[in-house]
Short mmCIF file of C-alpha atoms in Angstrom, two decimals:
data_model
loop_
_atom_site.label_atom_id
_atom_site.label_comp_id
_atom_site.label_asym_id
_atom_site.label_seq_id
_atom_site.Cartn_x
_atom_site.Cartn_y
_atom_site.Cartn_z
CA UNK M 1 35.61 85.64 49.71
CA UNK M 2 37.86 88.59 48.05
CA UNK M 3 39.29 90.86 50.77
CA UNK M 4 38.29 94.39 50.75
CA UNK M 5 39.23 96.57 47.59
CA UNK M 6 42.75 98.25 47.71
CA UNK M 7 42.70 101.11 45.27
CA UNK M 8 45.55 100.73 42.81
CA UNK M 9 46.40 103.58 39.94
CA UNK M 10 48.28 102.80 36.66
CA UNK M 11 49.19 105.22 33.78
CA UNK M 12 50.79 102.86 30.87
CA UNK M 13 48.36 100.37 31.59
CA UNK M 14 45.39 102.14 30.69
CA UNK M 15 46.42 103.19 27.11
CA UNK M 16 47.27 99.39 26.01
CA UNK M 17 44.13 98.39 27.85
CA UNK M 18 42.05 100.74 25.62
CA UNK M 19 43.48 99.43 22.24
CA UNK M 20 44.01 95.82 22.93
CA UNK M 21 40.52 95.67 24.72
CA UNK M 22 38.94 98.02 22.07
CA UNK M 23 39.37 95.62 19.53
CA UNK M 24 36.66 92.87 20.99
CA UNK M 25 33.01 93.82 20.11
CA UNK M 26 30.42 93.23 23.13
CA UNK M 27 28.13 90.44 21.62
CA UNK M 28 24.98 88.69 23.23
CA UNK M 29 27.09 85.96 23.94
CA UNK M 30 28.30 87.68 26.82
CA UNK M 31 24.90 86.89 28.65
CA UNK M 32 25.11 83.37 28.38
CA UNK M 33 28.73 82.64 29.49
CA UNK M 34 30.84 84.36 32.56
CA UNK M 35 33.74 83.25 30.35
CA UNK M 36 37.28 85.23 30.21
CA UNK M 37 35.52 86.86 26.97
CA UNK M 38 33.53 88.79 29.61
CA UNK M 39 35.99 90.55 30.96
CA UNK M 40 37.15 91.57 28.13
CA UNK M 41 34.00 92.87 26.77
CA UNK M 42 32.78 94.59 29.93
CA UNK M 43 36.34 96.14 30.63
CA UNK M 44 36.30 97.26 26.99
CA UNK M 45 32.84 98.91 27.36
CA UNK M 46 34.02 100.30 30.81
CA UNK M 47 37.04 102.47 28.97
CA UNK M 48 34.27 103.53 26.32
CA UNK M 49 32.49 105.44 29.27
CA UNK M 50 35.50 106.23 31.83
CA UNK M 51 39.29 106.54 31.61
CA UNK M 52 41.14 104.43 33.92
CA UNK M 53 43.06 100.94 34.45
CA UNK M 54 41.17 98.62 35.16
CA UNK M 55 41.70 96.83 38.78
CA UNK M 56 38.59 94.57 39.31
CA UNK M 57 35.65 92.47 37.53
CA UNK M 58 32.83 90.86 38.86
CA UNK M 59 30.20 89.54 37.62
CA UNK M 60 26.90 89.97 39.72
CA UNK M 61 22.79 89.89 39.63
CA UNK M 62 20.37 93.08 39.40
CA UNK M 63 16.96 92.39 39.30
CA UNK M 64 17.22 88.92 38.30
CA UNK M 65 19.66 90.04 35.19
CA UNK M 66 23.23 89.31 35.24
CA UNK M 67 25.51 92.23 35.06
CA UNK M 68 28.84 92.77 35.57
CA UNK M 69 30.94 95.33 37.72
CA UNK M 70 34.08 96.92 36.53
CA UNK M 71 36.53 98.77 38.25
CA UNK M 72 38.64 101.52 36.61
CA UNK M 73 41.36 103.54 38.82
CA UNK M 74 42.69 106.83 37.35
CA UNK M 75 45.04 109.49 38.59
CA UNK M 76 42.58 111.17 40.83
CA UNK M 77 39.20 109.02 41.51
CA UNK M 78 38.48 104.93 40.97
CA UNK M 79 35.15 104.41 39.30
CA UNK M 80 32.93 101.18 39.19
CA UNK M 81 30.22 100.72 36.44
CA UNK M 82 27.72 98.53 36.15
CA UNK M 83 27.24 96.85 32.78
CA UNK M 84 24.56 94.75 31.77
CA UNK M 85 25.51 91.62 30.32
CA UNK M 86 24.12 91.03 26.79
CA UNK M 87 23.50 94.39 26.01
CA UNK M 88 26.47 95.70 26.98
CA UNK M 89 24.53 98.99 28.37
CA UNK M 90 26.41 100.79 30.92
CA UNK M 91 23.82 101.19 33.70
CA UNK M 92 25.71 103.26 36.30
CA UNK M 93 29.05 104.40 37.31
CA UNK M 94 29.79 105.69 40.38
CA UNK M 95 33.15 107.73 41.49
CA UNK M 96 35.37 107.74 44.23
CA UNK M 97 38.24 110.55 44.85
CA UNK M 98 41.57 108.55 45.56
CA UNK M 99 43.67 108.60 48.76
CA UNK M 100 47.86 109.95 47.88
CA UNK M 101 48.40 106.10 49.74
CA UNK M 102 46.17 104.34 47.28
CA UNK M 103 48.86 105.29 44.16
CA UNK M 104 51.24 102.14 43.41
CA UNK M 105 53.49 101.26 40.18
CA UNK M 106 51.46 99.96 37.14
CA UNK M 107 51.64 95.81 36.84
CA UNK M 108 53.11 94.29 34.05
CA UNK M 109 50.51 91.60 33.77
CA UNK M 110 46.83 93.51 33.26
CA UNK M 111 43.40 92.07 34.33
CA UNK M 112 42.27 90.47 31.11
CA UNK M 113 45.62 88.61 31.40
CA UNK M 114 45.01 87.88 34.59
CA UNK M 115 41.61 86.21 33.99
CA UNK M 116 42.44 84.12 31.47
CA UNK M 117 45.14 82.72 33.41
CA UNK M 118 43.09 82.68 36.83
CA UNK M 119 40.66 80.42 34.17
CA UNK M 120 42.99 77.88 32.58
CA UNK M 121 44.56 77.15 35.93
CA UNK M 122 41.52 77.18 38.16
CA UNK M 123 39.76 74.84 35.20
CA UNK M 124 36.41 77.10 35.76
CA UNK M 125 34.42 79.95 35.36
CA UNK M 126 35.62 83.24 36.67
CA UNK M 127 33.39 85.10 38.76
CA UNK M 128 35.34 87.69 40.40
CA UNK M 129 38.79 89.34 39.92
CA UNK M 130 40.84 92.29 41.97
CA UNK M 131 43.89 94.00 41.78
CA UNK M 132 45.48 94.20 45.55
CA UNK M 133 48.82 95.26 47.24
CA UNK M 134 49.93 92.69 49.67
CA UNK M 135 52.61 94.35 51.33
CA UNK M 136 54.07 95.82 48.26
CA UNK M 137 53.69 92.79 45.85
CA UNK M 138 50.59 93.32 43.59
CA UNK M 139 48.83 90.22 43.24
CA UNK M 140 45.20 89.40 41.61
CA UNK M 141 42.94 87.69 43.66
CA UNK M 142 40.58 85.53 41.57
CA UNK M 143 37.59 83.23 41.91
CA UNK M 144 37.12 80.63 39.27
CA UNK M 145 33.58 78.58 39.92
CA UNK M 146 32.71 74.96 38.61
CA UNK M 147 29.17 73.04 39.00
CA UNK M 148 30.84 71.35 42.53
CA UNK M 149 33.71 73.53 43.34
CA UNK M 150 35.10 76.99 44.08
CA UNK M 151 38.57 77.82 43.72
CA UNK M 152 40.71 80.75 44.83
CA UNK M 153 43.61 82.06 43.63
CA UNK M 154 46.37 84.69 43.73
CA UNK M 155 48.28 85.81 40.64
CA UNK M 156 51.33 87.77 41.15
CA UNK M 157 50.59 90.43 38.84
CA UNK M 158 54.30 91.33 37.15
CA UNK M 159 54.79 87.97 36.14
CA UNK M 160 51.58 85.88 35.61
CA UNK M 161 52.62 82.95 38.23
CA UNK M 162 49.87 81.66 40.48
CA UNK M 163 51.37 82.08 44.09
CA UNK M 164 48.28 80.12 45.95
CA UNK M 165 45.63 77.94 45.00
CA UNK M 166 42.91 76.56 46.78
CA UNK M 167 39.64 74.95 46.31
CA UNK M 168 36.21 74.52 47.94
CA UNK M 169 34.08 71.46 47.14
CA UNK M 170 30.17 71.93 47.42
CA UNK M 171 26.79 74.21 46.63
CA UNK M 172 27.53 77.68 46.87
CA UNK M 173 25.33 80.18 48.14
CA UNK M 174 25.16 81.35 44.47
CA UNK M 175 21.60 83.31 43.62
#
């Protein structure tokens, strides 16, 4: 599984997040696929609602509906909302005030990058996606999900390159 969150903050980011992402309209194909497209259209509906980089992506059940978590950092607080897929409704956010130690550089590689590339190379279906500092180096841990197999990766996060790769045959505890 993903290690615990590490709370990241961006400036520059942000700003090319909200136009590039802005431009993809949240459609009801979103509740049929966990696709790359999905993080897209989440993190765009995320900036609608909060300001922030985006650092993480997960897509999750509530209530038997699929929905999908997005986490935005800003200067002072990291928020996660809930969105539900298909919709596109934001169904909560919830705030957390920032440590001084959480504040790192901006990557140069941002999350809907990240996922696409996390994607292509794990030949799946993301499921999850977070920003983390591994002493100093940012990296994106991602999980990528097939019918028989689960695959983990790490993304070095200035440069797009996968640094690690590995991959679990077998059912998954999935719900």
């Amino acid at each position: 599984m993903m290690k615990k969150k590490t709370k990241m903050m961006t400036g520059a980011l942000a700003l090319s997040l909200v136009t590039g992402a802005g431009a993809y309209s949240y459609t009801a194909h979103a509740a049929n696929s966990n696709s790359s497209a999905n993080v897209e259209d989440a993190v765009s509906k995320a900036l609608e609602k909060e300001n922030g980089t985006p650092v993480s992506f997960e897509t999750d059940k509530e209530k038997g509906k699929v929905v999908y978590e997005v986490g935005l950092q800003g200067k002072e607080n990291e928020s996660e909302l809930t969105i539900q897929a298909g919709s596109g409704e934001v169904i909560s956010v919830e705030k957390e005030v920032l440590e001084k130690d959480d504040v790192v550089s901006a990557p140069k590689i941002d999350l809907t990058e990240a996922a696409k590339i996390a994607e292509e190379k794990g030949k799946g279906t993301l499921s999850e996606i977070e920003l983390d500092n591994e002493s100093g180096k940012l990296l994106y841990e991602a999980e990528v999900k097939t019918k028989t197999k689960e695959t983990e990766l790490a993304i070095d996060a200035n440069t797009g390159k996968v640094i690690s790769m590995e991959s679990e045959s077998g059912d998954d505890d999935e719900d």
